[in-house]
mmCIF file of C-alpha atoms in Angstrom:
data_model
loop_
_atom_site.group_PDB
_atom_site.id
_atom_site.type_symbol
_atom_site.label_atom_id
_atom_site.label_comp_id
_atom_site.label_asym_id
_atom_site.label_seq_id
_atom_site.Cartn_x
_atom_site.Cartn_y
_atom_site.Cartn_z
ATOM 1 C CA MET A 132 -133.106 69.184 -98.325
ATOM 2 C CA SER A 133 -132.382 68.296 -101.879
ATOM 3 C CA SER A 134 -131.119 64.927 -101.204
ATOM 4 C CA THR A 135 -131.520 62.765 -98.030
ATOM 5 C CA ARG A 136 -128.940 61.799 -95.581
ATOM 6 C CA ASP A 137 -127.957 58.349 -96.926
ATOM 7 C CA ILE A 138 -127.200 59.750 -100.387
ATOM 8 C CA ASP A 139 -125.258 62.744 -99.109
ATOM 9 C CA ALA A 140 -123.201 60.327 -96.947
ATOM 10 C CA LEU A 141 -122.542 58.160 -100.080
ATOM 11 C CA ILE A 142 -121.484 61.110 -102.030
ATOM 12 C CA GLU A 143 -119.123 62.106 -99.087
ATOM 13 C CA MET A 144 -117.593 58.811 -98.930
ATOM 14 C CA MET A 145 -117.055 58.415 -102.701
ATOM 15 C CA ALA A 146 -115.556 61.873 -102.712
ATOM 16 C CA LYS A 147 -112.722 60.683 -100.591
ATOM 17 C CA LEU A 148 -111.581 58.056 -102.834
ATOM 18 C CA PRO A 149 -108.212 58.693 -104.628
ATOM 19 C CA GLY A 150 -108.931 60.382 -108.180
ATOM 20 C CA LEU A 151 -112.588 61.604 -107.129
ATOM 21 C CA GLY A 152 -113.671 64.964 -105.687
ATOM 22 C CA PRO A 153 -117.079 66.140 -104.631
ATOM 23 C CA ARG A 154 -118.073 67.029 -108.280
ATOM 24 C CA SER A 155 -117.127 63.566 -109.653
ATOM 25 C CA ALA A 156 -118.567 61.855 -106.724
ATOM 26 C CA ARG A 157 -121.951 63.518 -107.257
ATOM 27 C CA ARG A 158 -121.876 62.571 -110.918
ATOM 28 C CA ALA A 159 -120.940 58.965 -110.104
ATOM 29 C CA VAL A 160 -123.615 58.644 -107.392
ATOM 30 C CA LEU A 161 -126.300 60.130 -109.664
ATOM 31 C CA HIS A 162 -125.254 57.763 -112.356
ATOM 32 C CA LEU A 163 -125.488 54.747 -109.920
ATOM 33 C CA ILE A 164 -128.748 55.847 -108.539
ATOM 34 C CA ARG A 165 -130.253 56.116 -112.055
ATOM 35 C CA LYS A 166 -129.112 52.737 -112.760
ATOM 36 C CA ARG A 167 -129.648 51.223 -109.207
ATOM 37 C CA ALA A 168 -130.981 47.939 -110.258
ATOM 38 C CA LEU A 169 -128.376 47.163 -112.855
ATOM 39 C CA LEU A 170 -125.406 48.915 -111.274
ATOM 40 C CA LEU A 171 -125.682 50.129 -107.553
ATOM 41 C CA SER A 172 -126.920 46.791 -106.093
ATOM 42 C CA PRO A 173 -124.377 44.654 -107.879
ATOM 43 C CA LEU A 174 -121.626 47.048 -107.161
ATOM 44 C CA ALA A 175 -122.616 46.915 -103.445
ATOM 45 C CA ASP A 176 -122.665 43.224 -103.402
ATOM 46 C CA LEU A 177 -119.335 42.790 -105.231
ATOM 47 C CA MET A 178 -117.759 45.259 -102.571
ATOM 48 C CA GLN A 179 -119.152 43.272 -99.733
ATOM 49 C CA GLU A 180 -117.797 40.161 -101.209
ATOM 50 C CA VAL A 181 -114.231 41.711 -101.908
ATOM 51 C CA ALA A 182 -114.442 43.161 -98.284
ATOM 52 C CA ALA A 183 -115.047 39.803 -96.998
ATOM 53 C CA THR A 184 -112.527 37.688 -99.087
ATOM 54 C CA ALA A 185 -109.665 40.129 -99.888
ATOM 55 C CA ARG A 186 -106.486 39.744 -97.719
ATOM 56 C CA GLU A 187 -102.696 40.260 -98.184
ATOM 57 C CA CYS A 188 -100.557 37.359 -98.985
ATOM 58 C CA VAL A 189 -98.522 36.663 -95.879
ATOM 59 C CA ASN A 190 -95.567 35.768 -97.964
ATOM 60 C CA CYS A 191 -95.250 38.544 -100.530
ATOM 61 C CA GLY A 192 -97.736 41.240 -99.623
ATOM 62 C CA ASN A 193 -99.840 40.886 -102.899
ATOM 63 C CA ILE A 194 -103.647 41.327 -102.437
ATOM 64 C CA GLY A 195 -105.651 38.137 -103.229
ATOM 65 C CA THR A 196 -108.526 36.097 -101.808
ATOM 66 C CA SER A 197 -106.279 33.628 -99.771
ATOM 67 C CA ASP A 198 -103.461 33.623 -97.174
ATOM 68 C CA ILE A 199 -100.872 32.689 -99.985
ATOM 69 C CA CYS A 200 -101.468 34.524 -103.232
ATOM 70 C CA ASP A 201 -101.958 32.536 -106.520
ATOM 71 C CA ILE A 202 -98.491 33.797 -107.647
ATOM 72 C CA CYS A 203 -96.814 32.619 -104.419
ATOM 73 C CA ALA A 204 -98.779 29.210 -104.592
ATOM 74 C CA SER A 205 -97.899 28.631 -108.333
ATOM 75 C CA GLU A 206 -95.119 26.041 -108.862
ATOM 76 C CA LYS A 207 -94.599 27.527 -112.236
ATOM 77 C CA ARG A 208 -93.279 30.699 -110.822
ATOM 78 C CA THR A 209 -90.304 29.220 -108.938
ATOM 79 C CA ASN A 210 -87.557 30.132 -111.353
ATOM 80 C CA GLY A 211 -85.280 31.788 -108.740
ATOM 81 C CA GLU A 212 -86.233 35.326 -109.736
ATOM 82 C CA LEU A 213 -87.837 37.663 -107.133
ATOM 83 C CA CYS A 214 -89.083 41.100 -108.168
ATOM 84 C CA VAL A 215 -89.221 43.637 -105.436
ATOM 85 C CA VAL A 216 -91.747 46.451 -105.819
ATOM 86 C CA GLU A 217 -93.149 49.233 -103.667
ATOM 87 C CA ASP A 218 -96.747 48.631 -103.820
ATOM 88 C CA VAL A 219 -99.432 46.224 -105.208
ATOM 89 C CA ALA A 220 -100.271 48.543 -107.861
ATOM 90 C CA ASP A 221 -96.626 48.240 -109.247
ATOM 91 C CA LEU A 222 -97.095 44.390 -109.069
ATOM 92 C CA TRP A 223 -100.245 44.522 -111.072
ATOM 93 C CA ALA A 224 -98.532 46.872 -113.550
ATOM 94 C CA MET A 225 -95.652 44.235 -113.941
ATOM 95 C CA GLU A 226 -98.307 41.482 -114.348
ATOM 96 C CA ARG A 227 -100.196 43.419 -116.981
ATOM 97 C CA ALA A 228 -96.911 44.018 -118.889
ATOM 98 C CA GLY A 229 -96.412 40.212 -118.697
ATOM 99 C CA GLY A 230 -93.008 38.616 -119.483
ATOM 100 C CA PHE A 231 -91.950 38.127 -115.645
ATOM 101 C CA LYS A 232 -92.199 34.515 -114.775
ATOM 102 C CA GLY A 233 -90.777 34.630 -111.212
ATOM 103 C CA ARG A 234 -92.294 35.949 -107.952
ATOM 104 C CA TYR A 235 -92.795 39.254 -106.290
ATOM 105 C CA HIS A 236 -92.137 40.927 -102.986
ATOM 106 C CA VAL A 237 -94.297 43.913 -102.117
ATOM 107 C CA LEU A 238 -92.448 46.275 -99.685
ATOM 108 C CA GLY A 239 -95.446 48.353 -98.888
ATOM 109 C CA GLY A 240 -93.682 51.677 -99.322
ATOM 110 C CA THR A 241 -90.107 53.139 -99.302
ATOM 111 C CA LEU A 242 -87.626 54.120 -96.606
ATOM 112 C CA SER A 243 -88.061 57.696 -95.630
ATOM 113 C CA ALA A 244 -86.250 59.513 -93.056
ATOM 114 C CA LEU A 245 -88.624 62.420 -93.340
ATOM 115 C CA ASP A 246 -91.739 60.109 -92.666
ATOM 116 C CA ALA A 247 -89.622 57.980 -90.186
ATOM 117 C CA VAL A 248 -90.229 54.818 -92.240
ATOM 118 C CA GLY A 249 -87.487 52.327 -91.326
ATOM 119 C CA PRO A 250 -86.588 48.888 -92.770
ATOM 120 C CA GLU A 251 -88.611 47.139 -90.000
ATOM 121 C CA ASP A 252 -91.713 49.132 -91.103
ATOM 122 C CA LEU A 253 -91.398 47.742 -94.634
ATOM 123 C CA ARG A 254 -91.244 43.980 -95.571
ATOM 124 C CA ILE A 255 -87.450 44.006 -95.829
ATOM 125 C CA PRO A 256 -86.690 41.510 -93.135
ATOM 126 C CA ARG A 257 -89.098 39.126 -94.643
ATOM 127 C CA LEU A 258 -87.366 39.710 -98.071
ATOM 128 C CA ILE A 259 -83.996 38.778 -96.818
ATOM 129 C CA ASP A 260 -85.640 35.687 -95.134
ATOM 130 C CA ARG A 261 -87.148 34.660 -98.438
ATOM 131 C CA VAL A 262 -83.984 35.040 -100.431
ATOM 132 C CA THR A 263 -82.468 32.275 -98.409
ATOM 133 C CA SER A 264 -85.674 30.193 -97.859
ATOM 134 C CA GLU A 265 -87.043 29.988 -101.404
ATOM 135 C CA GLY A 266 -83.552 29.617 -103.124
ATOM 136 C CA ILE A 267 -83.732 32.947 -105.060
ATOM 137 C CA THR A 268 -80.797 33.680 -107.571
ATOM 138 C CA GLU A 269 -81.744 36.945 -108.645
ATOM 139 C CA VAL A 270 -83.438 39.950 -107.007
ATOM 140 C CA ILE A 271 -84.926 42.469 -109.518
ATOM 141 C CA LEU A 272 -85.248 46.039 -107.726
ATOM 142 C CA ALA A 273 -88.272 47.388 -109.625
ATOM 143 C CA LEU A 274 -88.615 50.387 -107.310
ATOM 144 C CA ASN A 275 -89.811 53.768 -108.558
ATOM 145 C CA ALA A 276 -87.035 56.213 -109.857
ATOM 146 C CA THR A 277 -87.788 58.619 -107.158
ATOM 147 C CA VAL A 278 -85.345 59.751 -104.330
ATOM 148 C CA ASP A 279 -86.850 57.444 -101.817
ATOM 149 C CA GLY A 280 -87.324 54.432 -104.089
ATOM 150 C CA GLN A 281 -83.507 54.618 -105.043
ATOM 151 C CA THR A 282 -82.465 54.992 -101.338
ATOM 152 C CA THR A 283 -84.652 51.833 -100.583
ATOM 153 C CA ALA A 284 -83.042 50.199 -103.523
ATOM 154 C CA HIS A 285 -79.573 50.956 -102.270
ATOM 155 C CA TYR A 286 -80.363 49.769 -98.753
ATOM 156 C CA ILE A 287 -81.809 46.515 -99.944
ATOM 157 C CA ALA A 288 -78.715 46.020 -102.347
ATOM 158 C CA ASP A 289 -76.308 46.600 -99.464
ATOM 159 C CA GLN A 290 -78.248 43.927 -97.372
ATOM 160 C CA LEU A 291 -78.348 41.165 -100.042
ATOM 161 C CA GLU A 292 -74.970 42.066 -102.102
ATOM 162 C CA THR A 293 -72.969 38.873 -101.471
ATOM 163 C CA ARG A 294 -75.822 36.511 -101.780
ATOM 164 C CA VAL A 295 -77.749 36.874 -105.077
ATOM 165 C CA ARG A 296 -77.494 38.589 -108.409
ATOM 166 C CA LEU A 297 -79.038 42.103 -108.071
ATOM 167 C CA THR A 298 -80.522 43.984 -110.973
ATOM 168 C CA SER A 299 -82.801 46.825 -111.814
ATOM 169 C CA LEU A 300 -85.088 47.797 -114.555
ATOM 170 C CA ALA A 301 -83.389 49.455 -117.590
ATOM 171 C CA GLN A 302 -83.712 53.269 -117.750
ATOM 172 C CA GLY A 303 -84.223 54.888 -121.044
ATOM 173 C CA VAL A 304 -86.698 56.413 -123.475
ATOM 174 C CA PRO A 305 -90.168 55.156 -123.022
ATOM 175 C CA ILE A 306 -91.737 52.990 -126.048
ATOM 176 C CA GLY A 307 -93.555 55.770 -128.171
ATOM 177 C CA GLY A 308 -91.820 58.456 -126.227
ATOM 178 C CA GLU A 309 -90.612 61.608 -127.991
ATOM 179 C CA LEU A 310 -87.170 63.104 -127.071
ATOM 180 C CA ASP A 311 -88.565 66.632 -127.024
ATOM 181 C CA TYR A 312 -90.966 65.648 -124.284
ATOM 182 C CA LEU A 313 -88.480 63.904 -122.113
ATOM 183 C CA ASP A 314 -86.711 65.271 -118.891
ATOM 184 C CA ASP A 315 -82.828 65.761 -119.209
ATOM 185 C CA GLY A 316 -82.205 63.010 -116.755
ATOM 186 C CA THR A 317 -83.989 60.370 -118.835
ATOM 187 C CA ILE A 318 -82.186 61.370 -121.907
ATOM 188 C CA SER A 319 -78.741 61.329 -120.454
ATOM 189 C CA ALA A 320 -79.458 58.027 -118.845
ATOM 190 C CA ALA A 321 -80.561 56.660 -122.178
ATOM 191 C CA LEU A 322 -77.464 57.904 -123.733
ATOM 192 C CA LYS A 323 -75.091 56.253 -121.122
ATOM 193 C CA ALA A 324 -76.993 53.076 -121.443
ATOM 194 C CA ARG A 325 -76.744 53.113 -125.389
ATOM 195 C CA LYS A 326 -76.636 49.873 -127.280
ATOM 196 C CA ASP A 327 -75.181 48.642 -130.519
ATOM 197 C CA ILE A 328 -77.911 48.103 -133.206
ATOM 198 C CA MET B 22 -103.216 35.725 -111.904
ATOM 199 C CA SER B 23 -102.086 38.757 -109.943
ATOM 200 C CA SER B 24 -105.636 39.609 -108.628
ATOM 201 C CA THR B 25 -108.557 37.370 -108.281
ATOM 202 C CA ARG B 26 -111.938 37.389 -110.280
ATOM 203 C CA ASP B 27 -114.020 39.535 -107.731
ATOM 204 C CA ILE B 28 -111.252 42.067 -107.390
ATOM 205 C CA ASP B 29 -110.924 42.448 -111.343
ATOM 206 C CA ALA B 30 -114.675 42.595 -111.589
ATOM 207 C CA LEU B 31 -114.906 45.346 -108.975
ATOM 208 C CA ILE B 32 -112.086 47.252 -110.710
ATOM 209 C CA GLU B 33 -113.951 46.892 -114.157
ATOM 210 C CA MET B 34 -117.397 48.147 -112.561
ATOM 211 C CA MET B 35 -115.778 51.105 -111.068
ATOM 212 C CA ALA B 36 -113.854 52.052 -114.243
ATOM 213 C CA LYS B 37 -117.360 52.465 -115.921
ATOM 214 C CA LEU B 38 -118.348 55.190 -113.550
ATOM 215 C CA PRO B 39 -118.281 58.733 -114.924
ATOM 216 C CA GLY B 40 -114.896 60.564 -113.932
ATOM 217 C CA LEU B 41 -113.126 57.323 -113.435
ATOM 218 C CA GLY B 42 -110.950 55.167 -115.756
ATOM 219 C CA PRO B 43 -109.140 51.902 -115.497
ATOM 220 C CA ARG B 44 -106.070 53.431 -113.697
ATOM 221 C CA SER B 45 -108.167 55.483 -111.230
ATOM 222 C CA ALA B 46 -110.498 52.538 -110.645
ATOM 223 C CA ARG B 47 -107.448 50.260 -109.721
ATOM 224 C CA ARG B 48 -106.236 53.108 -107.418
ATOM 225 C CA ALA B 49 -109.576 53.459 -105.794
ATOM 226 C CA VAL B 50 -110.015 49.773 -105.270
ATOM 227 C CA LEU B 51 -106.607 49.263 -103.794
ATOM 228 C CA HIS B 52 -107.339 52.045 -101.373
ATOM 229 C CA LEU B 53 -110.724 50.480 -100.544
ATOM 230 C CA ILE B 54 -109.070 46.983 -100.079
ATOM 231 C CA ARG B 55 -106.403 48.395 -97.824
ATOM 232 C CA LYS B 56 -109.064 50.019 -95.523
ATOM 233 C CA ARG B 57 -111.633 47.367 -96.031
ATOM 234 C CA ALA B 58 -112.989 47.171 -92.559
ATOM 235 C CA LEU B 59 -113.183 51.035 -92.302
ATOM 236 C CA LEU B 60 -114.068 51.982 -95.855
ATOM 237 C CA LEU B 61 -115.114 49.064 -98.151
ATOM 238 C CA SER B 62 -117.777 47.412 -95.948
ATOM 239 C CA PRO B 63 -119.514 50.627 -94.824
ATOM 240 C CA LEU B 64 -119.525 51.944 -98.380
ATOM 241 C CA ALA B 65 -121.007 48.671 -99.632
ATOM 242 C CA ASP B 66 -123.667 48.835 -96.843
ATOM 243 C CA LEU B 67 -124.384 52.472 -97.718
ATOM 244 C CA MET B 68 -124.836 51.714 -101.425
ATOM 245 C CA GLN B 69 -127.110 48.781 -100.580
ATOM 246 C CA GLU B 70 -129.131 51.108 -98.296
ATOM 247 C CA VAL B 71 -129.428 53.712 -101.204
ATOM 248 C CA ALA B 72 -130.164 51.135 -103.803
ATOM 249 C CA ALA B 73 -133.038 50.147 -101.716
ATOM 250 C CA THR B 74 -134.513 53.518 -100.857
ATOM 251 C CA ALA B 75 -133.651 55.912 -103.527
ATOM 252 C CA ARG B 76 -136.514 56.942 -105.881
ATOM 253 C CA GLU B 77 -137.568 59.615 -108.230
ATOM 254 C CA CYS B 78 -140.106 62.113 -106.893
ATOM 255 C CA VAL B 79 -143.208 61.412 -108.974
ATOM 256 C CA ASN B 80 -143.986 65.278 -108.755
ATOM 257 C CA CYS B 81 -140.752 66.906 -109.839
ATOM 258 C CA GLY B 82 -138.342 64.115 -110.682
ATOM 259 C CA ASN B 83 -135.640 65.127 -107.927
ATOM 260 C CA ILE B 84 -134.102 61.878 -106.275
ATOM 261 C CA GLY B 85 -135.005 61.344 -102.692
ATOM 262 C CA THR B 86 -136.119 58.506 -100.507
ATOM 263 C CA SER B 87 -139.854 58.882 -100.872
ATOM 264 C CA ASP B 88 -142.213 59.008 -103.657
ATOM 265 C CA ILE B 89 -142.725 62.863 -102.988
ATOM 266 C CA CYS B 90 -139.355 64.439 -102.436
ATOM 267 C CA ASP B 91 -138.716 66.835 -99.442
ATOM 268 C CA ILE B 92 -138.954 69.868 -101.346
ATOM 269 C CA CYS B 93 -142.317 69.165 -102.980
ATOM 270 C CA ALA B 94 -143.532 67.848 -99.496
ATOM 271 C CA SER B 95 -142.475 71.191 -97.752
ATOM 272 C CA GLU B 96 -145.223 73.691 -97.222
ATOM 273 C CA LYS B 97 -142.574 76.325 -96.956
ATOM 274 C CA ARG B 98 -141.736 76.048 -100.640
ATOM 275 C CA THR B 99 -145.078 76.931 -102.018
ATOM 276 C CA ASN B 100 -144.316 80.604 -103.066
ATOM 277 C CA GLY B 101 -145.613 80.098 -106.561
ATOM 278 C CA GLU B 102 -141.981 79.955 -108.052
ATOM 279 C CA LEU B 103 -140.987 76.930 -110.133
ATOM 280 C CA CYS B 104 -137.375 76.425 -111.229
ATOM 281 C CA VAL B 105 -137.185 74.165 -114.409
ATOM 282 C CA VAL B 106 -133.678 72.332 -114.673
ATOM 283 C CA GLU B 107 -132.454 69.741 -117.036
ATOM 284 C CA ASP B 108 -130.957 67.323 -114.508
ATOM 285 C CA VAL B 109 -131.047 66.370 -110.762
ATOM 286 C CA ALA B 110 -127.485 67.556 -110.708
ATOM 287 C CA ASP B 111 -128.532 71.009 -111.632
ATOM 288 C CA LEU B 112 -131.174 70.917 -108.972
ATOM 289 C CA TRP B 113 -128.621 69.997 -106.419
ATOM 290 C CA ALA B 114 -126.352 72.833 -107.691
ATOM 291 C CA MET B 115 -129.194 75.387 -107.172
ATOM 292 C CA GLU B 116 -129.859 74.071 -103.706
ATOM 293 C CA ARG B 117 -126.151 74.341 -102.730
ATOM 294 C CA ALA B 118 -126.241 77.977 -103.953
ATOM 295 C CA GLY B 119 -129.318 78.440 -101.739
ATOM 296 C CA GLY B 120 -131.558 81.444 -102.129
ATOM 297 C CA PHE B 121 -134.279 79.809 -104.088
ATOM 298 C CA LYS B 122 -137.330 79.217 -101.921
ATOM 299 C CA GLY B 123 -139.733 77.605 -104.527
ATOM 300 C CA ARG B 124 -139.953 74.253 -106.086
ATOM 301 C CA TYR B 125 -138.205 72.539 -108.930
ATOM 302 C CA HIS B 126 -139.174 70.673 -112.022
ATOM 303 C CA VAL B 127 -136.496 68.143 -113.369
ATOM 304 C CA LEU B 128 -136.929 67.681 -117.198
ATOM 305 C CA GLY B 129 -134.564 64.665 -117.294
ATOM 306 C CA GLY B 130 -132.769 66.079 -120.497
ATOM 307 C CA THR B 131 -133.233 68.439 -123.332
ATOM 308 C CA LEU B 132 -135.209 68.214 -126.563
ATOM 309 C CA SER B 133 -132.912 67.176 -129.299
ATOM 310 C CA ALA B 134 -133.766 66.483 -132.758
ATOM 311 C CA LEU B 135 -130.572 64.547 -133.380
ATOM 312 C CA ASP B 136 -131.275 62.168 -130.565
ATOM 313 C CA ALA B 137 -135.036 62.179 -131.365
ATOM 314 C CA VAL B 138 -135.993 63.417 -127.887
ATOM 315 C CA GLY B 139 -139.345 65.008 -128.023
ATOM 316 C CA PRO B 140 -141.484 66.864 -125.453
ATOM 317 C CA GLU B 141 -143.264 63.673 -124.469
ATOM 318 C CA ASP B 142 -139.755 61.842 -123.669
ATOM 319 C CA LEU B 143 -139.214 64.702 -121.117
ATOM 320 C CA ARG B 144 -141.424 65.860 -118.162
ATOM 321 C CA ILE B 145 -142.756 68.650 -120.122
ATOM 322 C CA PRO B 146 -146.673 67.613 -119.990
ATOM 323 C CA ARG B 147 -146.169 67.083 -116.279
ATOM 324 C CA LEU B 148 -144.766 70.545 -116.204
ATOM 325 C CA ILE B 149 -147.644 72.182 -117.869
ATOM 326 C CA ASP B 150 -149.992 70.370 -115.559
ATOM 327 C CA ARG B 151 -148.032 71.553 -112.502
ATOM 328 C CA VAL B 152 -148.114 75.234 -113.513
ATOM 329 C CA THR B 153 -152.030 75.182 -113.306
ATOM 330 C CA SER B 154 -152.372 72.634 -110.450
ATOM 331 C CA GLU B 155 -150.068 74.237 -108.125
ATOM 332 C CA GLY B 156 -150.925 77.763 -108.790
ATOM 333 C CA ILE B 157 -147.467 78.712 -110.127
ATOM 334 C CA THR B 158 -146.986 82.477 -110.814
ATOM 335 C CA GLU B 159 -143.389 82.357 -112.077
ATOM 336 C CA VAL B 160 -141.411 79.695 -114.102
ATOM 337 C CA ILE B 161 -137.639 80.167 -113.988
ATOM 338 C CA LEU B 162 -136.097 78.315 -116.890
ATOM 339 C CA ALA B 163 -132.602 77.335 -115.496
ATOM 340 C CA LEU B 164 -131.656 75.279 -118.456
ATOM 341 C CA ASN B 165 -127.935 75.008 -119.613
ATOM 342 C CA ALA B 166 -126.666 77.675 -121.993
ATOM 343 C CA THR B 167 -126.323 75.070 -124.796
ATOM 344 C CA VAL B 168 -128.106 74.931 -128.107
ATOM 345 C CA ASP B 169 -130.347 71.993 -126.920
ATOM 346 C CA GLY B 170 -130.853 73.729 -123.571
ATOM 347 C CA GLN B 171 -132.082 77.014 -125.132
ATOM 348 C CA THR B 172 -134.121 75.177 -127.782
ATOM 349 C CA THR B 173 -135.987 73.599 -124.772
ATOM 350 C CA ALA B 174 -136.315 76.784 -122.990
ATOM 351 C CA HIS B 175 -137.933 78.193 -126.242
ATOM 352 C CA TYR B 176 -140.309 75.333 -126.498
ATOM 353 C CA ILE B 177 -141.320 75.607 -122.997
ATOM 354 C CA ALA B 178 -141.832 79.335 -123.108
ATOM 355 C CA ASP B 179 -144.047 78.985 -126.274
ATOM 356 C CA GLN B 180 -146.319 76.387 -124.218
ATOM 357 C CA LEU B 181 -146.556 78.416 -121.179
ATOM 358 C CA GLU B 182 -146.395 82.093 -122.562
ATOM 359 C CA THR B 183 -149.690 83.564 -121.584
ATOM 360 C CA ARG B 184 -150.077 81.806 -118.302
ATOM 361 C CA VAL B 185 -147.296 82.755 -116.047
ATOM 362 C CA ARG B 186 -144.290 85.033 -115.718
ATOM 363 C CA LEU B 187 -141.354 83.495 -117.384
ATOM 364 C CA THR B 188 -137.651 84.228 -116.377
ATOM 365 C CA SER B 189 -134.198 82.881 -117.095
ATOM 366 C CA LEU B 190 -130.945 83.075 -115.115
ATOM 367 C CA ALA B 191 -128.975 86.127 -115.626
ATOM 368 C CA GLN B 192 -125.919 85.757 -118.137
ATOM 369 C CA GLY B 193 -122.774 87.694 -117.506
ATOM 370 C CA VAL B 194 -119.374 87.434 -115.882
ATOM 371 C CA PRO B 195 -119.024 84.637 -113.271
ATOM 372 C CA ILE B 196 -118.036 85.845 -109.713
ATOM 373 C CA GLY B 197 -114.221 85.793 -109.559
ATOM 374 C CA GLY B 198 -114.171 85.486 -113.368
ATOM 375 C CA GLU B 199 -111.392 87.210 -115.231
ATOM 376 C CA LEU B 200 -112.365 88.985 -118.680
ATOM 377 C CA ASP B 201 -109.251 87.823 -120.408
ATOM 378 C CA TYR B 202 -110.419 84.165 -119.768
ATOM 379 C CA LEU B 203 -113.965 84.527 -120.674
ATOM 380 C CA ASP B 204 -115.371 83.574 -124.243
ATOM 381 C CA ASP B 205 -116.648 86.401 -126.418
ATOM 382 C CA GLY B 206 -120.422 85.336 -126.186
ATOM 383 C CA THR B 207 -120.236 85.718 -122.390
ATOM 384 C CA ILE B 208 -118.580 89.108 -122.520
ATOM 385 C CA SER B 209 -121.006 90.572 -125.079
ATOM 386 C CA ALA B 210 -123.872 89.280 -123.133
ATOM 387 C CA ALA B 211 -122.585 90.799 -119.962
ATOM 388 C CA LEU B 212 -122.074 93.946 -121.851
ATOM 389 C CA LYS B 213 -125.542 94.132 -123.297
ATOM 390 C CA ALA B 214 -127.200 93.247 -119.785
ATOM 391 C CA ARG B 215 -124.874 95.983 -118.107
ATOM 392 C CA LYS B 216 -126.383 97.772 -114.977
ATOM 393 C CA ASP B 217 -126.108 101.118 -113.459
ATOM 394 C CA ILE B 218 -124.020 101.176 -110.187
#
């Protein structure tokens, strides 16, 4: 055998991570083994630490190290705005962009007739509770511009319609985007939503 | 903060692995955290195990779990053939292909005037020792078809010339390869080395 059982098992496990395949897993594991004192041990320790401490916020679904995440716990973020996202990755992307000073609500997916995902499978009941209990005045539906994402946005809008201001992210030309490379849908959305300069 | 320090540190560390960037590292870490009991803990344990046990074979440079790797320790692989490769990944690729029943010698790189890598920085002196001490009759130079790889092959060939049979891997059209997609060098090499059918 060229490599022993544990090394093979590690490669196999790494190969199942999103974005990695067998070849890149082998490269990553070789790299880690070569720098095992500097890299592999600390990485394993950190993973163990995260495995022990990471949990979902019971309020919004964000991932953090306590039952209530830092954003939900922060007094500074109670400005009455609630941003609804599909996934924790979307929440992180919004935070990296900065500029949003309210709180989040992570649905954990989208409604999908095909995959039999209904409102009770997502955090939609909890969202409706929060709108009342946290004194929310504006709900920003920052869902992906996919069919399922937009279906979900419509469903939530129906549920909340009369209670709060409902908004969605603006659609248009991305910063740095070239018209020639954009799809027709984006161009016509940007044209419809054109602004005076 | 959207994510706490340990999670950020884990993403940063994963992002430095070959084949991963910041975005794929975030996706991988989120995936791991979601399945932390099933995936993250076992992965951390396995990494710790590998960090503790993995080592380089003192004889050939392969990575295994003992000072002498399984291939060097196996009596079955003493057929007098020695395959010289640049890297452990190349050795693993040869083993996956199967068919080679001799031993390996991992150089750990190639000679490079630009990066000031000389014969003493690679395992070349050890290779010359092994050829005598292990009764090697054929040395297969399975180095990459790059300039540095071929320079290294020539250097090793010079050092060993009179003592053993020296061979290199055949060059030609890859199995399943289409001529239209191959570079000119490969096509002319395959033409020069054409065989009767």
